[in-house]
CSV table of C-alpha atoms and ligand atoms in Angstrom, one decimal:
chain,number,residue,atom,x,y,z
X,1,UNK,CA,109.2,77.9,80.0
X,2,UNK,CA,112.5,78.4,81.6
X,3,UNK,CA,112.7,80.0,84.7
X,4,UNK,CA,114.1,83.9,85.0
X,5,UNK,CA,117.4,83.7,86.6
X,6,UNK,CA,117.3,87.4,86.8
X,7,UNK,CA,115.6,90.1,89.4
X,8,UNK,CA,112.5,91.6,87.3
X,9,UNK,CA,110.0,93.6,88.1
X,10,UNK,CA,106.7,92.1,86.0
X,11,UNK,CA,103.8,94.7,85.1
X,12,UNK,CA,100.9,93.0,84.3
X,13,UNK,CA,99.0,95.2,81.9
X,14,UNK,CA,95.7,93.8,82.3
X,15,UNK,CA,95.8,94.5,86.1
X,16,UNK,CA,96.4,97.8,84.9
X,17,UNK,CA,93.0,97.3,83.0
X,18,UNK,CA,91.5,96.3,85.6
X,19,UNK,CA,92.2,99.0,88.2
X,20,UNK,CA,91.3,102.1,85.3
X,21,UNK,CA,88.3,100.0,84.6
X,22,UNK,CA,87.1,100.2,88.4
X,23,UNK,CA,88.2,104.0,89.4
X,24,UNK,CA,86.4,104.8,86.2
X,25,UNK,CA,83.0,102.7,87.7
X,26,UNK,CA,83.6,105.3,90.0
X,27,UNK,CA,83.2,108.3,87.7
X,28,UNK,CA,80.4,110.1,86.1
X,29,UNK,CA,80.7,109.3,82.4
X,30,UNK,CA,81.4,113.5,81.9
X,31,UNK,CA,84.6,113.5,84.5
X,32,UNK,CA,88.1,112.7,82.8
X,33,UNK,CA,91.1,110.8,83.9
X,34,UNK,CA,94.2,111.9,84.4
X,35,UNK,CA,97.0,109.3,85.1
X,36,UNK,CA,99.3,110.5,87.0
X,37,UNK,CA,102.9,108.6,85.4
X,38,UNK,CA,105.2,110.4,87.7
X,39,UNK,CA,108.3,108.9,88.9
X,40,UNK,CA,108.7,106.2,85.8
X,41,UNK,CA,104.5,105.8,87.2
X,42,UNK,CA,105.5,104.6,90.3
X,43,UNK,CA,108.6,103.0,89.1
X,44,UNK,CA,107.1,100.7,86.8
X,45,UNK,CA,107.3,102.5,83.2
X,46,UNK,CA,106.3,105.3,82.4
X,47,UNK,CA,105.7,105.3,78.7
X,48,UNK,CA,104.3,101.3,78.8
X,49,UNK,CA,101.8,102.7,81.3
X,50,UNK,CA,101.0,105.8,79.4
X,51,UNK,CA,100.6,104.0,75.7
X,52,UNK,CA,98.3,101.6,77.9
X,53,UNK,CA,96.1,104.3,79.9
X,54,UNK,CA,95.9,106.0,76.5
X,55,UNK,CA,94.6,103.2,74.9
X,56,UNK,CA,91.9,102.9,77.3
X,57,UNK,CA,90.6,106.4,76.9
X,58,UNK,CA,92.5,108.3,79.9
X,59,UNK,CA,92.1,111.9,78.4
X,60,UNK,CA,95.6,113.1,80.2
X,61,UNK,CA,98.5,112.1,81.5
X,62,UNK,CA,100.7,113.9,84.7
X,63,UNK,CA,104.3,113.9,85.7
X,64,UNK,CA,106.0,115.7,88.4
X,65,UNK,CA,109.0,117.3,86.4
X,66,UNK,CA,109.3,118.2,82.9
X,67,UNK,CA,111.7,116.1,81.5
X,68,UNK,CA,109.6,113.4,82.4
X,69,UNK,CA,107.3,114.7,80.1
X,70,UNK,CA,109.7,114.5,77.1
X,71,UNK,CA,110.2,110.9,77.7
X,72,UNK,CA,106.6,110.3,76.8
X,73,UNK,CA,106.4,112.8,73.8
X,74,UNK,CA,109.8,111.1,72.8
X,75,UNK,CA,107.8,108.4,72.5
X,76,UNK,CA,104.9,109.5,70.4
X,77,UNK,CA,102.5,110.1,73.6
X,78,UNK,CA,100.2,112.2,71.8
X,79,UNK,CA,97.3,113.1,74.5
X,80,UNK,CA,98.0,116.4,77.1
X,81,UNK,CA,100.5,115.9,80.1
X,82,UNK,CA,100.4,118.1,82.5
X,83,UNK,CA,103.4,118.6,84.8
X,84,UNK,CA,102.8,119.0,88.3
X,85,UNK,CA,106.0,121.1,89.6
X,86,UNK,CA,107.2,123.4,86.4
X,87,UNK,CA,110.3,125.2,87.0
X,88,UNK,CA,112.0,128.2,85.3
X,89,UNK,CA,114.5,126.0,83.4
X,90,UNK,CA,112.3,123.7,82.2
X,91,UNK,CA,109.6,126.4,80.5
X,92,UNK,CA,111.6,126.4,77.4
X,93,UNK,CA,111.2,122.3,77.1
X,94,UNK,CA,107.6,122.3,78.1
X,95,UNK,CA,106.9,125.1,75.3
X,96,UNK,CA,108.9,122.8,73.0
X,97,UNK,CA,107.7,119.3,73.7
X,98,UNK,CA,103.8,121.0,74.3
X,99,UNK,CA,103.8,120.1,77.5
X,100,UNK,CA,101.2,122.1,80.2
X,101,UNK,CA,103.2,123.6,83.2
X,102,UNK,CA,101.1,123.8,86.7
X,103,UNK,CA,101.9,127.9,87.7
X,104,UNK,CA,101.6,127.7,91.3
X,105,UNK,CA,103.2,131.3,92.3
X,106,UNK,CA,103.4,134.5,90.9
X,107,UNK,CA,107.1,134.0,90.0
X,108,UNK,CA,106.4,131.4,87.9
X,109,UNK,CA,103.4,132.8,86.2
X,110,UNK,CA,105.6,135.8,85.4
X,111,UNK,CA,108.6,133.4,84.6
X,112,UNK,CA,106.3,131.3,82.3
X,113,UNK,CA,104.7,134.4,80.2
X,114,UNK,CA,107.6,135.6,79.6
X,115,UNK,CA,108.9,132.0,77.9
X,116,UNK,CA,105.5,131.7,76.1
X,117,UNK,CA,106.4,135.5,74.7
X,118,UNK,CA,109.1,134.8,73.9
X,119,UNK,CA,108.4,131.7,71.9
X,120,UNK,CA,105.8,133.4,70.3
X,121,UNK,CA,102.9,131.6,72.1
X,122,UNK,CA,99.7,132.8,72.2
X,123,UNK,CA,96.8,130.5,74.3
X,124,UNK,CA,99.4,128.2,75.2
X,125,UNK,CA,97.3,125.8,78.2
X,126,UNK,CA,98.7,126.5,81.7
X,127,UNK,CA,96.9,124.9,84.7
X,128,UNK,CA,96.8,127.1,87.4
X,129,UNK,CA,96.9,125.6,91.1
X,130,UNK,CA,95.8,127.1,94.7
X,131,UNK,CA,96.5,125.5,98.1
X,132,UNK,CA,93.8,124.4,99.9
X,133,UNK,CA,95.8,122.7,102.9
X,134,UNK,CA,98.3,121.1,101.7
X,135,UNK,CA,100.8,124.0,102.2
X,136,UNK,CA,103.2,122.6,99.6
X,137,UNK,CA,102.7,124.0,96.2
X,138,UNK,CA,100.0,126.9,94.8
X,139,UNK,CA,98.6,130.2,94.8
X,140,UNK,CA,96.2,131.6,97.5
X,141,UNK,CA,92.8,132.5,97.3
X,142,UNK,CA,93.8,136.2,98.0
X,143,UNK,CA,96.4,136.1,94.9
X,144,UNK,CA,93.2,135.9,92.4
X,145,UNK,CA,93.0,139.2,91.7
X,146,UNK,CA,96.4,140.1,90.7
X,147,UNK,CA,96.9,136.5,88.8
X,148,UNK,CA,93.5,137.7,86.7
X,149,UNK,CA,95.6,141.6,86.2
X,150,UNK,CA,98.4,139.3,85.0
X,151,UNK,CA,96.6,137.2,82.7
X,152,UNK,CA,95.0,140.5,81.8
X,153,UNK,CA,97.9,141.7,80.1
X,154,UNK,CA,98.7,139.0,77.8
X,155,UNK,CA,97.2,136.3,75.4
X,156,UNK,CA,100.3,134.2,75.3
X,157,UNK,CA,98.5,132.1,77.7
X,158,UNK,CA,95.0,130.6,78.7
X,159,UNK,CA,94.0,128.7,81.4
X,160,UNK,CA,92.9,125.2,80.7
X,161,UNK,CA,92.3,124.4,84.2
X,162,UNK,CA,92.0,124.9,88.2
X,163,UNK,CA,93.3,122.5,90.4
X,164,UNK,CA,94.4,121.8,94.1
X,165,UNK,CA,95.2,118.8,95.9
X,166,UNK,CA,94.1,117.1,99.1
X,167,UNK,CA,96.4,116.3,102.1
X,168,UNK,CA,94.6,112.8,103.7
X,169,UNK,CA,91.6,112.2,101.5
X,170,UNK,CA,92.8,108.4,102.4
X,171,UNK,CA,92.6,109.4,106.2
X,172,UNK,CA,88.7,109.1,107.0
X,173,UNK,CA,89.8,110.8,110.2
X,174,UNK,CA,90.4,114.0,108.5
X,175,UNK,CA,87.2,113.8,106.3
X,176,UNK,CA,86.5,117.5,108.7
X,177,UNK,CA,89.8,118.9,106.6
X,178,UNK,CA,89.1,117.6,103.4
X,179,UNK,CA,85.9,118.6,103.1
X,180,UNK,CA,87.2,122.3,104.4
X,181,UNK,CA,89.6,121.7,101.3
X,182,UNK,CA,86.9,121.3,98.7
X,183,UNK,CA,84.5,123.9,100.0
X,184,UNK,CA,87.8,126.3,100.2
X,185,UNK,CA,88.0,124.8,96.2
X,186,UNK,CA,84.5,125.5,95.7
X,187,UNK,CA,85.2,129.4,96.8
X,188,UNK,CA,88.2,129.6,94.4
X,189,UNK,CA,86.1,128.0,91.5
X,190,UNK,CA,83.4,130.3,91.8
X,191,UNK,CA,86.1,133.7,92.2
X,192,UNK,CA,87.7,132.3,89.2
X,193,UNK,CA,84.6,131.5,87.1
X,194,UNK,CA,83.5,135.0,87.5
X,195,UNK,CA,86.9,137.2,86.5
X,196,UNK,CA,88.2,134.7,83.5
X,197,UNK,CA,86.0,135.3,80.4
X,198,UNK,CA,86.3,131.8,79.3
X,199,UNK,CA,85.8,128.4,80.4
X,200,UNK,CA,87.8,125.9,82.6
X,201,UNK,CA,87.8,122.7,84.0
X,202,UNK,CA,88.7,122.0,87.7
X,203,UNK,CA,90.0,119.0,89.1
X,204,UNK,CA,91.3,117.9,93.2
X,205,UNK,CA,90.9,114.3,93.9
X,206,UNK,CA,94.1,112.1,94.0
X,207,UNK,CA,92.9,108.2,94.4
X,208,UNK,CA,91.8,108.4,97.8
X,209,UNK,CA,89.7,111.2,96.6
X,210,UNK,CA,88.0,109.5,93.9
X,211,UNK,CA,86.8,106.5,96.4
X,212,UNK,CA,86.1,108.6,99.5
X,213,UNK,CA,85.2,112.0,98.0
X,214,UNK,CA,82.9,112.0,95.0
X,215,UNK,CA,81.7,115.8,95.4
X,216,UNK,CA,85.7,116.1,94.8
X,217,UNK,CA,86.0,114.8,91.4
X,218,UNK,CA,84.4,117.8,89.6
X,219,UNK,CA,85.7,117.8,85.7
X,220,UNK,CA,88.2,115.4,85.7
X,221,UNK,CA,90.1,113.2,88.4
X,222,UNK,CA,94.3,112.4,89.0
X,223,UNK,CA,95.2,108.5,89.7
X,224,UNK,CA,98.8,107.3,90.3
X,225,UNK,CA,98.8,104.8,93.6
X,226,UNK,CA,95.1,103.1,92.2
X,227,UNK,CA,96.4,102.6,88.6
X,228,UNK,CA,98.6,100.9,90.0
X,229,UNK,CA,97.0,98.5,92.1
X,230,UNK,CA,96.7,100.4,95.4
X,231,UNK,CA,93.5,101.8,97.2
X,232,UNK,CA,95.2,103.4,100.4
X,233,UNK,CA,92.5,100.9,102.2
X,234,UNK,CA,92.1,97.5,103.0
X,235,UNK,CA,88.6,96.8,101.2
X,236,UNK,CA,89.6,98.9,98.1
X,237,UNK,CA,92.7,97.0,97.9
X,238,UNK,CA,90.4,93.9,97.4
X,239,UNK,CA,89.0,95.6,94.7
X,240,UNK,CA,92.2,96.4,93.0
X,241,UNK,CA,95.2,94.4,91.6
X,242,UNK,CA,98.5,95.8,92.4
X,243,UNK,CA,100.1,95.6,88.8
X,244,UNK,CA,103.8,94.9,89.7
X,245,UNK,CA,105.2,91.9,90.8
X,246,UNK,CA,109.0,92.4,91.8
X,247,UNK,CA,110.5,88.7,91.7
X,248,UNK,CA,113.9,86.9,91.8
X,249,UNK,CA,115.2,83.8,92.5
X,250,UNK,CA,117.5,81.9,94.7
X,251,UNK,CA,121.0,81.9,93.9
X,252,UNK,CA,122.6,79.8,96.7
X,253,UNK,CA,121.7,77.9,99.9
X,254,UNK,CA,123.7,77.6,102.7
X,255,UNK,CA,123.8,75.1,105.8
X,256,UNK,CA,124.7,77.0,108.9
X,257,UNK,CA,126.2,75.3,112.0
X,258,UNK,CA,124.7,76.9,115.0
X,259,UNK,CA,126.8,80.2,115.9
X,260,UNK,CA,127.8,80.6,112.1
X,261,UNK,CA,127.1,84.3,111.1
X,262,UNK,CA,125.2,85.4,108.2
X,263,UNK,CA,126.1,88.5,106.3
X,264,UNK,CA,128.0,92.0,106.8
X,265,UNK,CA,129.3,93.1,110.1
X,266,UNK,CA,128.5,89.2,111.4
X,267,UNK,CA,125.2,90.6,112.1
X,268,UNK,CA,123.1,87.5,112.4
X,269,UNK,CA,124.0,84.4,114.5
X,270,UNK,CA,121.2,81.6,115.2
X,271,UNK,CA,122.1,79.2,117.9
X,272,UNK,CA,120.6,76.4,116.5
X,273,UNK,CA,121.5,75.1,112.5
X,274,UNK,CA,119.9,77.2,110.2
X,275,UNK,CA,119.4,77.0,106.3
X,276,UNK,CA,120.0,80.4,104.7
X,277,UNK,CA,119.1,81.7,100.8
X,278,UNK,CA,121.1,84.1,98.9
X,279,UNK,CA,119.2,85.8,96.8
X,280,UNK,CA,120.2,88.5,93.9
X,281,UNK,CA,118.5,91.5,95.0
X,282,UNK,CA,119.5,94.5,97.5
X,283,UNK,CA,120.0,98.1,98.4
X,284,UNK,CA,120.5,99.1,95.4
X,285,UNK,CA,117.8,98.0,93.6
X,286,UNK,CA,115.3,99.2,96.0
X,287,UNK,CA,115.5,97.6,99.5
X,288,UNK,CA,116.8,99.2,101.9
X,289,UNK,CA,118.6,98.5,104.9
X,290,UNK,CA,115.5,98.8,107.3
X,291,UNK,CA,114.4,95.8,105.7
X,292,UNK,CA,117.5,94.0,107.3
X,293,UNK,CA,117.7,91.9,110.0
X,294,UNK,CA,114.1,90.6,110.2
X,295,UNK,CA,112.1,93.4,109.0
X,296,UNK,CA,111.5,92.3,105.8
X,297,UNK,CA,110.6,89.3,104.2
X,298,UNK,CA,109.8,87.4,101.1
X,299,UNK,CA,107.3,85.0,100.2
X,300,UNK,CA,109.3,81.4,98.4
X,301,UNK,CA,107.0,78.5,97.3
X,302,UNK,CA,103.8,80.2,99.1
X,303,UNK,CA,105.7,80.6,102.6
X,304,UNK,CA,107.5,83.7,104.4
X,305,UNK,CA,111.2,83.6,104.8
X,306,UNK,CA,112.6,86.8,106.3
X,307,UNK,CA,115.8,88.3,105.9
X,308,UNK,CA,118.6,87.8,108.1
X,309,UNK,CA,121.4,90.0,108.6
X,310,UNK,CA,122.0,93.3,106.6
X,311,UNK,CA,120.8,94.3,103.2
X,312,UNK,CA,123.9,94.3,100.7
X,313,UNK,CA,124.0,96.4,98.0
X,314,UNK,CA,123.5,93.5,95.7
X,315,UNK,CA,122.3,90.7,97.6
X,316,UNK,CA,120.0,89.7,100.6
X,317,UNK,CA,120.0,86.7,102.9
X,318,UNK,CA,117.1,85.0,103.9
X,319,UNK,CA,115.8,82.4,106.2
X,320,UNK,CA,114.8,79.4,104.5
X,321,UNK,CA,115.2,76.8,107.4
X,322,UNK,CA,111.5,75.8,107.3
X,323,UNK,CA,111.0,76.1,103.8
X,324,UNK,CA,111.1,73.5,101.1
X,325,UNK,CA,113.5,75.0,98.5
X,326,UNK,CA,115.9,74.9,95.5
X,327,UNK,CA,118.5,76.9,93.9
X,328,UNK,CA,116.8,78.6,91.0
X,329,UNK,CA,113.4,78.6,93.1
X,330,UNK,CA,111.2,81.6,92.3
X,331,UNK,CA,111.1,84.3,95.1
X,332,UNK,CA,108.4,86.9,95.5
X,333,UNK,CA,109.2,90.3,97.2
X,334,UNK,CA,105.7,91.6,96.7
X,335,UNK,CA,102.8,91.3,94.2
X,336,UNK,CA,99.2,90.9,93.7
X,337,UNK,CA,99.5,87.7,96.3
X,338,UNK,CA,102.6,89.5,98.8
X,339,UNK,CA,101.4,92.8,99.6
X,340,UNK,CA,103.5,95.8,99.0
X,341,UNK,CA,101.4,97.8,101.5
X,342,UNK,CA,102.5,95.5,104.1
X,343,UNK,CA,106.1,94.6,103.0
X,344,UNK,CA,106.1,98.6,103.4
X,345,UNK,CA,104.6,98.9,106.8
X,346,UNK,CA,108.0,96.6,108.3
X,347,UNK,CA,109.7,99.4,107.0
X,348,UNK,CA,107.3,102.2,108.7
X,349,UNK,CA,106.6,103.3,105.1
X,350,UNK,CA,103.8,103.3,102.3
X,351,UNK,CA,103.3,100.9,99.1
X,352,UNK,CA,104.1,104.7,97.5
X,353,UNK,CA,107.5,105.1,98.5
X,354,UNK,CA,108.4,100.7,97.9
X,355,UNK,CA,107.4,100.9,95.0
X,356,UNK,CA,108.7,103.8,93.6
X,357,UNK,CA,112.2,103.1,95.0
X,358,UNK,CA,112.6,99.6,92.5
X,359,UNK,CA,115.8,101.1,90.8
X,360,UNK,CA,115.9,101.3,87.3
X,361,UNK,CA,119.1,98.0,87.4
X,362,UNK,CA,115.9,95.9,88.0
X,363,UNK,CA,114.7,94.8,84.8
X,364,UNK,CA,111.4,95.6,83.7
X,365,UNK,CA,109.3,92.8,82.2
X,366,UNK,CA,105.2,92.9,80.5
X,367,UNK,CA,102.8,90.5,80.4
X,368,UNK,CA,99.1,91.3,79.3
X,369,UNK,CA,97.3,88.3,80.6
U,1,PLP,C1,101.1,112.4,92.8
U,1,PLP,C2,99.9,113.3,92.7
U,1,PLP,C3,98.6,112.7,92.4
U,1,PLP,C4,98.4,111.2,92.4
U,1,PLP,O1,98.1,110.8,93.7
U,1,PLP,P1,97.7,109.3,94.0
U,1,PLP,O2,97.4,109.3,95.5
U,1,PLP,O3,98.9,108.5,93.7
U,1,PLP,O4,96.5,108.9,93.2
U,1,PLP,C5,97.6,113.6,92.1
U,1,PLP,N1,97.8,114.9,92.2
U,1,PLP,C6,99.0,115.5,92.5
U,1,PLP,C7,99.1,117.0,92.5
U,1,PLP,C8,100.1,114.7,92.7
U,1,PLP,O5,101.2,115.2,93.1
């Protein structure tokens, strides 16, 4: 097989496999999966992921905004998405594409009856969400009552489900505010339970919840970061395999007299002869600037070269002096064997925010092996 000569990020599907496989070892066989697909799921792809999680029984899907939503049904994703951060001018698309907003204030569970009136809705599934601690998005527990007047008034919706979200359930140092969170949950649940005259499912735990918290995975649990590979800790990174690999090659090698510079704004000079690579990837496909000038590195034939100078937009430089190398020669940014987590920490930043910053120039690639 002929080398790529081309950045690519590869998703390995049966890593994907994998990683469902365990988080579900971590459920009773009653709680559903939600995989959370936001942000192209996590800047792999979100409709490859989604056909996949589907396939292996994951009973819903999430996104943060709507139109991320009507990629998937665009697609013929045929299982409920919920969409974490529904806006006014995206209720008419969710109504039309069937997708489930999250109502997290009064002004948008007035704003959303109205649309589902309007479109002659009756019982469409909203989610409603409270704040435990999080202080970003949701109702308060002192808004139940006049949510339950609201709902009161109409049957163009239902509630399908109660949820909240924890703010370090991967930070065992906070395990005293998380489990405030859940019993604060708990509270809600019951308020709720006892002024709707129907049933509804509840759901808090992000990733970190499902392996630290399992009184927090009630009916059904949300996985983004561990679908994809990450555990937020170093022993349930073991057990998980981070399903991209973002890879390139070397373009061109340079021999560099001592006090040549390397790069933009002659930002790097070695005093000693140096043997630079140039390879195809930079800014703009993802990594930044902070990874400049020794922050960052790359892994080429199983050893760490690190980049010198500034990141281009296109291109970065790295040191290659002690390295046995070749134009063409395969170049790992980070994958199951070049940790993310860590490639991320250099830049004082989480797997989360590397990962999801890949820009959609880099080619994505499959394999299912
Ligand atoms: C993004 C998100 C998740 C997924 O969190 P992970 O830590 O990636 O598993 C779950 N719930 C909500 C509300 C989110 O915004």
């Amino acid at each position: 097989m002929s080398k790529a000569q081309q950045t690519v990020l590869e998703i390995n599907l049966k890593s994907l496999e994998h990683n469902y496989t365990y988080l579900r070892s971590k459920l009773k066989p009653s709680t559903k999966f939600m995989g959370v697909v936001k942000a192209y799921a996590y800047g792999s792809d979100s409709v490859k992921l989604s056909q996949k999680l589907v396939a292996l029984g994951a009973e819903y899907l999430a996104v943060a905004y709507a139109e991320e939503g009507v990629v998937l049904r665009d697609a013929g994703i045929k299982v409920p998405i919920l969409v974490l951060h529904a806006q006014t001018v995206s209720f008419d698309t969710i109504i039309d594409k069937c997708l489930e907003p999250t109502i997290y204030s009064e002004r948008i569970l007035k704003g959303f009856v109205i649309a589902a009136k309007n479109k002659g809705q009756k019982n469409y599934p909203i989610h409603l969400k409270f704040n435990t601690g999080l202080n970003r998005l949701g109702f308060d527990e002192s808004d139940i009552t006049s949510i339950i007047a609201h709902l009161n008034q109409t049957d163009a919706v239902k509630v399908t489900s109660i949820f909240s979200h924890l703010a370090a359930s991967e930070d065992l140092n906070e395990k005293e505010f998380t489990v405030n969170q859940i019993h604060k949950f708990q509270k809600i649940i019951t308020k709720i339970d006892n002024a709707l005259p129907y049933a509804t499912f509840k759901h808090l735990a992000n990733t970190s919840g499902i392996l630290n918290y399992p009184e927090a995975h009630f009916d059904l649990v949300r996985s983004g970061i561990g679908i994809n590979g990450f555990g937020n800790d170093q022993s349930e990174d073991q057990k998980l395999i981070p399903i991209a690999t973002l890879k390139t090659n070397i373009s061109q090698i340079h021999h560099l007299a001592a006090n040549e510079s390397v790069g933009y704004n002659r930002a790097y000079t070695s005093n000693k002869k140096i043997v630079s690579a140039t390879l195809p990837i930079g800014h703009a496909d993802g990594i930044g600037r902070i990874y400049g000038n020794g922050n960052g590195f790359v892994s080429i034939n199983g050893k760490t070269a690190h980049i010198i100078g500034n990141t281009c937009m296109d291109m970065i430089m790295v040191d290659v002096t002690d390295i046995e190398c070749n134009e063409g020669d395969e170049v790992i940014i980070f994958g199951p064997s070049s940790s993310a987590t860590k490639l991320a920490e250099q830049a004082r930043t989480i797997s989360y925010e590397l990962i999801t910053g890949i820009s959609q120039r880099v080619k994505r690639v499959f394999v299912e092996k």
